[in-house]
CSV table of C-alpha atoms in Angstrom, one decimal:
chain,number,residue,atom,x,y,z
A,1,MET,CA,-0.2,-0.1,0.0
A,2,THR,CA,1.6,3.2,-1.3
A,3,THR,CA,1.1,6.3,1.2
A,4,PRO,CA,-2.2,8.1,0.3
A,5,ILE,CA,-2.1,11.3,-2.1
A,6,VAL,CA,-3.5,14.3,-0.3
A,7,PRO,CA,-5.1,16.8,-2.8
A,8,GLU,CA,-3.7,20.3,-2.8
A,9,LEU,CA,-5.5,23.6,-3.5
A,10,MET,CA,-5.5,24.1,-7.2
A,11,SER,CA,-3.5,26.9,-8.5
A,12,ALA,CA,-2.5,28.2,-11.8
A,13,GLN,CA,1.2,28.1,-11.0
A,14,ALA,CA,1.2,24.3,-9.2
A,15,PHE,CA,-0.9,23.1,-12.1
A,16,ALA,CA,1.4,25.2,-14.8
A,17,PRO,CA,3.1,21.7,-15.8
A,18,PHE,CA,-0.4,20.3,-16.7
A,19,GLY,CA,-2.6,22.4,-17.8
A,20,ASP,CA,-4.4,26.1,-17.4
A,21,VAL,CA,-6.6,27.0,-14.8
A,22,LEU,CA,-9.3,29.1,-15.8
A,23,GLU,CA,-10.7,32.0,-13.4
A,24,VAL,CA,-11.6,35.3,-12.7
A,25,ALA,CA,-8.6,36.0,-10.8
A,26,GLY,CA,-6.7,39.7,-11.2
A,27,ALA,CA,-7.7,42.3,-13.5
A,28,PRO,CA,-9.8,41.5,-16.4
A,29,ASP,CA,-8.0,41.5,-20.2
A,30,LYS,CA,-11.0,43.5,-21.6
A,31,ILE,CA,-14.4,45.3,-20.5
A,32,ILE,CA,-17.2,44.5,-23.1
A,33,ASN,CA,-20.9,45.3,-23.3
A,34,GLN,CA,-20.9,49.1,-22.6
A,35,GLY,CA,-19.0,48.2,-19.3
A,36,LEU,CA,-21.3,45.4,-18.0
A,37,CYS,CA,-19.0,42.6,-18.5
A,38,ARG,CA,-15.6,41.8,-17.9
A,39,ARG,CA,-13.7,39.1,-20.4
A,40,TYR,CA,-10.8,37.3,-19.1
A,41,HIS,CA,-9.5,36.4,-22.7
A,42,ASP,CA,-8.3,33.0,-24.4
A,43,ARG,CA,-6.9,31.7,-21.2
A,44,ALA,CA,-6.8,28.1,-22.4
A,45,LYS,CA,-3.8,26.6,-24.8
A,46,LEU,CA,-5.9,24.7,-26.6
A,47,ASP,CA,-4.1,22.2,-29.3
A,48,PHE,CA,-6.4,19.9,-31.3
A,49,GLY,CA,-3.7,18.3,-33.4
A,50,ASP,CA,-5.3,17.6,-36.9
A,51,GLY,CA,-8.7,17.3,-35.7
A,52,ARG,CA,-10.9,20.4,-34.6
A,53,ALA,CA,-12.7,21.6,-31.3
A,54,GLY,CA,-15.8,20.6,-30.1
A,55,VAL,CA,-18.3,21.0,-27.1
A,56,SER,CA,-19.7,18.1,-25.5
A,57,LEU,CA,-21.1,17.8,-21.9
A,58,PHE,CA,-20.1,14.9,-19.3
A,59,GLN,CA,-22.5,14.0,-16.6
A,60,ALA,CA,-20.3,12.2,-13.8
A,61,GLN,CA,-21.3,10.4,-11.1
A,62,ARG,CA,-20.2,12.1,-7.6
A,63,ARG,CA,-17.3,10.4,-5.8
A,64,GLU,CA,-16.0,10.0,-2.2
A,65,PHE,CA,-12.9,10.6,-0.6
A,66,PRO,CA,-10.8,8.3,0.2
A,67,LEU,CA,-10.9,7.4,-3.5
A,68,MET,CA,-8.9,4.3,-5.3
A,69,LEU,CA,-6.9,5.2,-8.5
A,70,ASP,CA,-6.1,2.4,-10.4
A,71,MET,CA,-6.0,4.1,-14.0
A,72,VAL,CA,-5.0,7.4,-15.6
A,73,GLU,CA,-5.5,8.0,-19.0
A,74,ARG,CA,-4.1,10.8,-21.7
A,75,HIS,CA,-5.1,12.0,-25.1
A,76,PRO,CA,-1.9,12.4,-27.6
A,77,GLN,CA,-3.6,14.2,-30.0
A,78,GLY,CA,-5.2,17.0,-28.1
A,79,SER,CA,-6.0,19.3,-25.2
A,80,GLN,CA,-9.2,18.7,-22.8
A,81,ALA,CA,-10.8,21.6,-20.7
A,82,PHE,CA,-13.4,20.9,-18.2
A,83,ILE,CA,-15.8,23.5,-17.1
A,84,PRO,CA,-17.8,22.9,-14.2
A,85,MET,CA,-21.5,24.1,-14.9
A,86,THR,CA,-22.2,24.2,-11.2
A,87,LEU,CA,-20.0,26.3,-8.5
A,88,VAL,CA,-18.7,23.7,-6.7
A,89,SER,CA,-15.0,22.3,-6.2
A,90,PHE,CA,-14.1,19.2,-8.4
A,91,LEU,CA,-10.8,16.7,-8.1
A,92,VAL,CA,-8.1,16.7,-10.6
A,93,VAL,CA,-5.7,13.9,-10.7
A,94,VAL,CA,-2.4,14.5,-13.0
A,95,ALA,CA,0.6,12.9,-13.3
A,96,PRO,CA,4.0,14.0,-15.0
A,97,ASP,CA,4.9,11.6,-17.7
A,98,ALA,CA,8.2,9.1,-16.8
A,99,GLY,CA,9.5,7.8,-20.4
A,100,GLY,CA,6.0,7.0,-21.4
A,101,VAL,CA,4.7,6.2,-18.5
A,102,PRO,CA,2.8,8.0,-15.7
A,103,GLY,CA,5.1,9.1,-12.9
A,104,GLN,CA,3.9,10.0,-9.3
A,105,PRO,CA,0.2,11.3,-9.3
A,106,LEU,CA,-0.3,14.6,-7.9
A,107,ALA,CA,-4.3,15.6,-6.6
A,108,PHE,CA,-5.7,19.2,-6.9
A,109,LEU,CA,-8.8,20.3,-5.6
A,110,THR,CA,-10.6,23.5,-7.4
A,111,ASP,CA,-11.9,26.2,-6.2
A,112,PRO,CA,-15.7,27.1,-7.0
A,113,GLY,CA,-15.7,28.9,-10.3
A,114,GLN,CA,-12.3,27.6,-11.6
A,115,ALA,CA,-12.4,25.6,-14.9
A,116,ILE,CA,-9.4,23.2,-16.0
A,117,ASN,CA,-7.5,22.7,-19.4
A,118,LEU,CA,-5.1,19.7,-19.6
A,119,HIS,CA,-2.6,20.1,-22.4
A,120,LYS,CA,-2.2,17.8,-25.0
A,121,GLY,CA,-0.7,14.3,-23.9
A,122,THR,CA,-1.0,15.1,-20.2
A,123,TRP,CA,-1.6,12.0,-17.8
A,124,HIS,CA,-4.8,12.4,-16.0
A,125,GLY,CA,-7.5,10.7,-13.7
A,126,VAL,CA,-11.1,10.5,-14.8
A,127,LEU,CA,-13.3,13.1,-14.3
A,128,THR,CA,-14.0,13.4,-10.3
A,129,PRO,CA,-17.0,15.7,-9.4
A,130,LEU,CA,-17.6,16.0,-5.4
A,131,SER,CA,-20.7,17.0,-5.6
A,132,GLU,CA,-24.3,16.3,-7.9
A,133,PRO,CA,-25.0,16.6,-10.7
A,134,GLY,CA,-21.5,16.4,-11.9
A,135,LEU,CA,-22.2,18.6,-14.8
A,136,PHE,CA,-19.2,19.6,-16.9
A,137,ALA,CA,-18.9,21.0,-20.4
A,138,VAL,CA,-15.8,19.8,-22.1
A,139,VAL,CA,-13.8,21.4,-25.1
A,140,ASP,CA,-12.0,18.5,-26.6
A,141,ARG,CA,-10.7,17.1,-30.1
A,142,ILE,CA,-12.9,15.8,-32.3
A,143,GLY,CA,-11.7,14.0,-35.3
A,144,MET,CA,-10.3,10.4,-36.7
A,145,GLY,CA,-7.6,8.1,-35.1
A,146,ALA,CA,-6.9,6.8,-31.6
A,147,ASN,CA,-6.7,9.4,-29.1
A,148,LEU,CA,-7.1,7.7,-25.8
A,149,GLU,CA,-4.0,5.8,-23.9
A,150,GLU,CA,-4.9,4.2,-20.3
A,151,HIS,CA,-2.5,3.0,-18.1
A,152,TRP,CA,-3.1,1.0,-15.1
A,153,PHE,CA,-1.3,1.0,-12.1
A,154,ASP,CA,0.0,-2.6,-10.7
A,155,THR,CA,-0.7,-1.2,-7.2
A,156,PRO,CA,-3.7,1.7,-7.0
A,157,TYR,CA,-3.0,4.9,-5.3
A,158,VAL,CA,-5.3,6.0,-2.6
A,159,ILE,CA,-6.1,9.9,-2.6
A,160,ALA,CA,-7.1,10.8,0.6
A,161,GLY,CA,-9.9,13.8,1.4
A,162,PRO,CA,-8.1,17.4,1.7
A,163,PRO,CA,-6.7,18.0,5.2
A,164,ASP,CA,-9.4,20.0,7.8
B,1,MET,CA,-43.2,52.4,-27.5
B,2,THR,CA,-43.2,48.7,-28.9
B,3,THR,CA,-45.1,45.7,-27.6
B,4,PRO,CA,-42.6,44.4,-25.0
B,5,ILE,CA,-40.8,41.0,-26.1
B,6,VAL,CA,-42.0,38.3,-23.2
B,7,PRO,CA,-39.4,35.4,-22.9
B,8,GLU,CA,-40.0,31.9,-23.9
B,9,LEU,CA,-38.6,28.7,-22.4
B,10,MET,CA,-35.5,27.5,-24.1
B,11,SER,CA,-35.7,24.9,-26.4
B,12,ALA,CA,-33.3,23.3,-29.2
B,13,GLN,CA,-36.1,23.0,-31.6
B,14,ALA,CA,-37.1,26.8,-31.4
B,15,PHE,CA,-33.6,28.2,-30.9
B,16,ALA,CA,-32.4,25.8,-33.8
B,17,PRO,CA,-32.6,29.1,-36.4
B,18,PHE,CA,-30.1,30.8,-34.3
B,19,GLY,CA,-27.9,28.4,-32.5
B,20,ASP,CA,-27.4,25.0,-30.4
B,21,VAL,CA,-28.6,24.4,-27.1
B,22,LEU,CA,-26.4,21.8,-25.2
B,23,GLU,CA,-27.8,19.9,-22.2
B,24,VAL,CA,-27.9,16.6,-20.9
B,25,ALA,CA,-31.5,15.6,-22.3
B,26,GLY,CA,-32.1,12.3,-23.6
B,27,ALA,CA,-29.5,9.3,-24.1
B,28,PRO,CA,-26.0,10.0,-23.9
B,29,ASP,CA,-23.8,9.2,-27.2
B,30,LYS,CA,-21.5,7.4,-25.1
B,31,ILE,CA,-20.7,6.1,-21.8
B,32,ILE,CA,-17.5,6.5,-20.7
B,33,ASN,CA,-14.7,6.2,-17.6
B,34,GLN,CA,-16.3,2.6,-16.6
B,35,GLY,CA,-19.7,3.4,-16.6
B,36,LEU,CA,-19.2,6.6,-14.2
B,37,CYS,CA,-19.2,9.0,-17.0
B,38,ARG,CA,-21.9,10.1,-19.8
B,39,ARG,CA,-20.5,11.8,-22.6
B,40,TYR,CA,-23.2,14.2,-24.9
B,41,HIS,CA,-21.0,14.2,-28.1
B,42,ASP,CA,-20.1,17.2,-29.7
B,43,ARG,CA,-23.5,19.0,-29.5
B,44,ALA,CA,-22.5,22.7,-30.7
B,45,LYS,CA,-21.8,23.9,-34.5
B,46,LEU,CA,-18.7,25.8,-33.9
B,47,ASP,CA,-17.5,27.6,-37.1
B,48,PHE,CA,-14.3,30.1,-36.3
B,49,GLY,CA,-13.4,30.9,-39.7
B,50,ASP,CA,-9.8,31.8,-40.3
B,51,GLY,CA,-9.4,32.3,-36.8
B,52,ARG,CA,-8.8,29.1,-34.1
B,53,ALA,CA,-11.1,28.4,-30.8
B,54,GLY,CA,-10.3,29.9,-27.7
B,55,VAL,CA,-11.9,29.6,-24.2
B,56,SER,CA,-12.2,32.9,-22.3
B,57,LEU,CA,-14.4,33.6,-18.8
B,58,PHE,CA,-17.0,36.2,-18.9
B,59,GLN,CA,-18.0,37.8,-15.7
B,60,ALA,CA,-21.4,39.8,-16.4
B,61,GLN,CA,-23.4,42.2,-14.1
B,62,ARG,CA,-27.0,40.5,-13.2
B,63,ARG,CA,-29.6,42.2,-15.2
B,64,GLU,CA,-33.1,42.7,-13.8
B,65,PHE,CA,-36.7,42.5,-15.8
B,66,PRO,CA,-38.2,44.7,-17.5
B,67,LEU,CA,-35.1,45.3,-19.5
B,68,MET,CA,-34.1,47.8,-22.0
B,69,LEU,CA,-32.8,46.3,-25.3
B,70,ASP,CA,-31.2,49.3,-27.5
B,71,MET,CA,-28.4,46.9,-29.3
B,72,VAL,CA,-27.9,43.5,-30.9
B,73,GLU,CA,-24.7,42.7,-32.3
B,74,ARG,CA,-23.3,39.8,-34.3
B,75,HIS,CA,-19.7,38.1,-35.0
B,76,PRO,CA,-19.6,37.8,-38.7
B,77,GLN,CA,-16.6,35.6,-38.5
B,78,GLY,CA,-17.4,32.9,-35.7
B,79,SER,CA,-19.8,31.4,-33.6
B,80,GLN,CA,-19.8,31.9,-29.8
B,81,ALA,CA,-20.7,29.3,-27.1
B,82,PHE,CA,-21.7,30.6,-23.6
B,83,ILE,CA,-21.4,27.9,-20.6
B,84,PRO,CA,-22.8,29.1,-17.6
B,85,MET,CA,-20.3,28.1,-14.5
B,86,THR,CA,-23.5,28.1,-12.1
B,87,LEU,CA,-26.9,26.3,-12.3
B,88,VAL,CA,-28.9,29.0,-12.8
B,89,SER,CA,-31.4,30.2,-16.0
B,90,PHE,CA,-29.9,33.4,-18.0
B,91,LEU,CA,-31.5,35.3,-20.7
B,92,VAL,CA,-30.6,34.7,-24.3
B,93,VAL,CA,-31.9,37.4,-26.9
B,94,VAL,CA,-31.5,36.7,-30.8
B,95,ALA,CA,-33.1,38.3,-33.9
B,96,PRO,CA,-32.8,37.3,-37.4
B,97,ASP,CA,-31.3,38.6,-40.1
B,98,ALA,CA,-33.9,40.8,-42.3
B,99,GLY,CA,-31.3,42.0,-45.2
B,100,GLY,CA,-28.1,42.9,-42.9
B,101,VAL,CA,-30.2,44.3,-39.7
B,102,PRO,CA,-31.9,42.7,-37.3
B,103,GLY,CA,-35.6,41.9,-37.6
B,104,GLN,CA,-38.1,41.2,-34.6
B,105,PRO,CA,-35.8,40.0,-31.8
B,106,LEU,CA,-36.9,37.1,-29.4
B,107,ALA,CA,-35.9,36.4,-25.9
B,108,PHE,CA,-35.5,32.9,-24.5
B,109,LEU,CA,-34.9,32.0,-21.1
B,110,THR,CA,-32.5,28.8,-20.4
B,111,ASP,CA,-33.1,26.1,-17.9
B,112,PRO,CA,-30.7,25.4,-15.5
B,113,GLY,CA,-27.6,23.5,-17.0
B,114,GLN,CA,-28.5,24.7,-20.3
B,115,ALA,CA,-25.6,26.3,-22.5
B,116,ILE,CA,-26.0,27.7,-25.8
B,117,ASN,CA,-24.1,28.3,-29.2
B,118,LEU,CA,-24.8,31.2,-30.9
B,119,HIS,CA,-23.8,30.0,-35.0
B,120,LYS,CA,-21.3,32.4,-36.9
B,121,GLY,CA,-23.4,35.8,-37.6
B,122,THR,CA,-26.4,35.4,-35.0
B,123,TRP,CA,-27.7,38.5,-34.2
B,124,HIS,CA,-28.1,38.4,-30.5
B,125,GLY,CA,-28.0,40.8,-27.5
B,126,VAL,CA,-25.3,41.0,-25.0
B,127,LEU,CA,-24.7,38.4,-22.2
B,128,THR,CA,-27.8,38.5,-19.5
B,129,PRO,CA,-27.3,36.7,-16.3
B,130,LEU,CA,-30.1,36.8,-13.7
B,131,SER,CA,-28.5,36.0,-10.5
B,132,GLU,CA,-24.6,36.5,-9.1
B,133,PRO,CA,-22.1,35.9,-9.9
B,134,GLY,CA,-22.7,36.1,-13.6
B,135,LEU,CA,-19.8,33.7,-14.7
B,136,PHE,CA,-19.6,32.0,-17.8
B,137,ALA,CA,-17.3,30.2,-19.8
B,138,VAL,CA,-17.4,31.4,-23.9
B,139,VAL,CA,-15.7,29.5,-26.3
B,140,ASP,CA,-15.2,31.7,-30.0
B,141,ARG,CA,-12.9,32.8,-32.4
B,142,ILE,CA,-9.6,34.2,-31.3
B,143,GLY,CA,-8.2,35.8,-34.8
B,144,MET,CA,-7.4,39.0,-36.4
B,145,GLY,CA,-9.9,41.4,-38.5
B,146,ALA,CA,-13.4,42.7,-37.3
B,147,ASN,CA,-15.6,40.6,-35.8
B,148,LEU,CA,-17.9,42.5,-34.2
B,149,GLU,CA,-21.2,44.5,-35.7
B,150,GLU,CA,-23.5,46.2,-33.4
B,151,HIS,CA,-26.9,47.7,-34.7
B,152,TRP,CA,-28.3,49.9,-32.4
B,153,PHE,CA,-32.4,50.5,-32.2
B,154,ASP,CA,-33.8,53.7,-33.2
B,155,THR,CA,-36.6,52.7,-30.7
B,156,PRO,CA,-35.3,50.5,-28.0
B,157,TYR,CA,-37.3,47.3,-27.2
B,158,VAL,CA,-38.6,46.4,-23.6
B,159,ILE,CA,-38.2,42.6,-22.6
B,160,ALA,CA,-40.9,41.7,-20.1
B,161,GLY,CA,-40.2,39.3,-17.2
B,162,PRO,CA,-41.6,35.5,-18.1
B,163,PRO,CA,-45.4,34.9,-17.3
B,164,ASP,CA,-45.9,33.2,-14.0
């Protein structure tokens, strides 16, 4: 049994090696609509390779701590953005690549109002809402060819709940 | 003074001439993640012309009925999807094109959990949340060249609250 993984709070800096955090933090890039709307412009590094962008909806089952992490996956052909459609936290699991297999996974707990974009090819756990209805918009690659690689761990990891 | 516009409930059928409704209605297109997640696949007709897709966040001021509608705009170079990041209704105003100017506007009230995608070149009102914090993810065109056309009405329209 490995040491449980303890989620850390999501931040743009800590998540930078894996993807982007989309949030209304700091000054907006533009004020539009006669002053009524703040635009935080073009905050995700999208890459759909030879495919195109699509918007899909995901509805995923709510999960509870402690979580068993037996698999991570990656999409070698495209980035994947997860936009929560409810103002709640969700869990994001990622892992660095270590020579074609995932290294030690990390877990992040988002703040309500944060969306994330996984860069192309980033190892990650499946979508993990912590509350109902688990509704997300997903911006990812639509196209032909294999775009899913799974890695099953010989020994699953355990992800503990966040510290109080 | 024109007759007030009364919002109708958003539906994919009624909205079809203007854009797409993204919602988890009916059977999912795929079940993924070992049965834990329902994917409603590729539900928006995206078109970014000679530009590329981007994801931005919009934070817009909450509005109240009755609303004054003095302007609609369109983006001749790209579609624009609005994904609410809170589980609430918002108001969508669109208008058919009538020879290069907007015709009679229509107003729609979304159900919580619905996102919408305006097709390229569709006349529409500015983003109109009806509750705080007015937080949306927007998938639209990033690129060079003019992509905003505004039309100011000689006589503003009034949008009434929905019928009880």
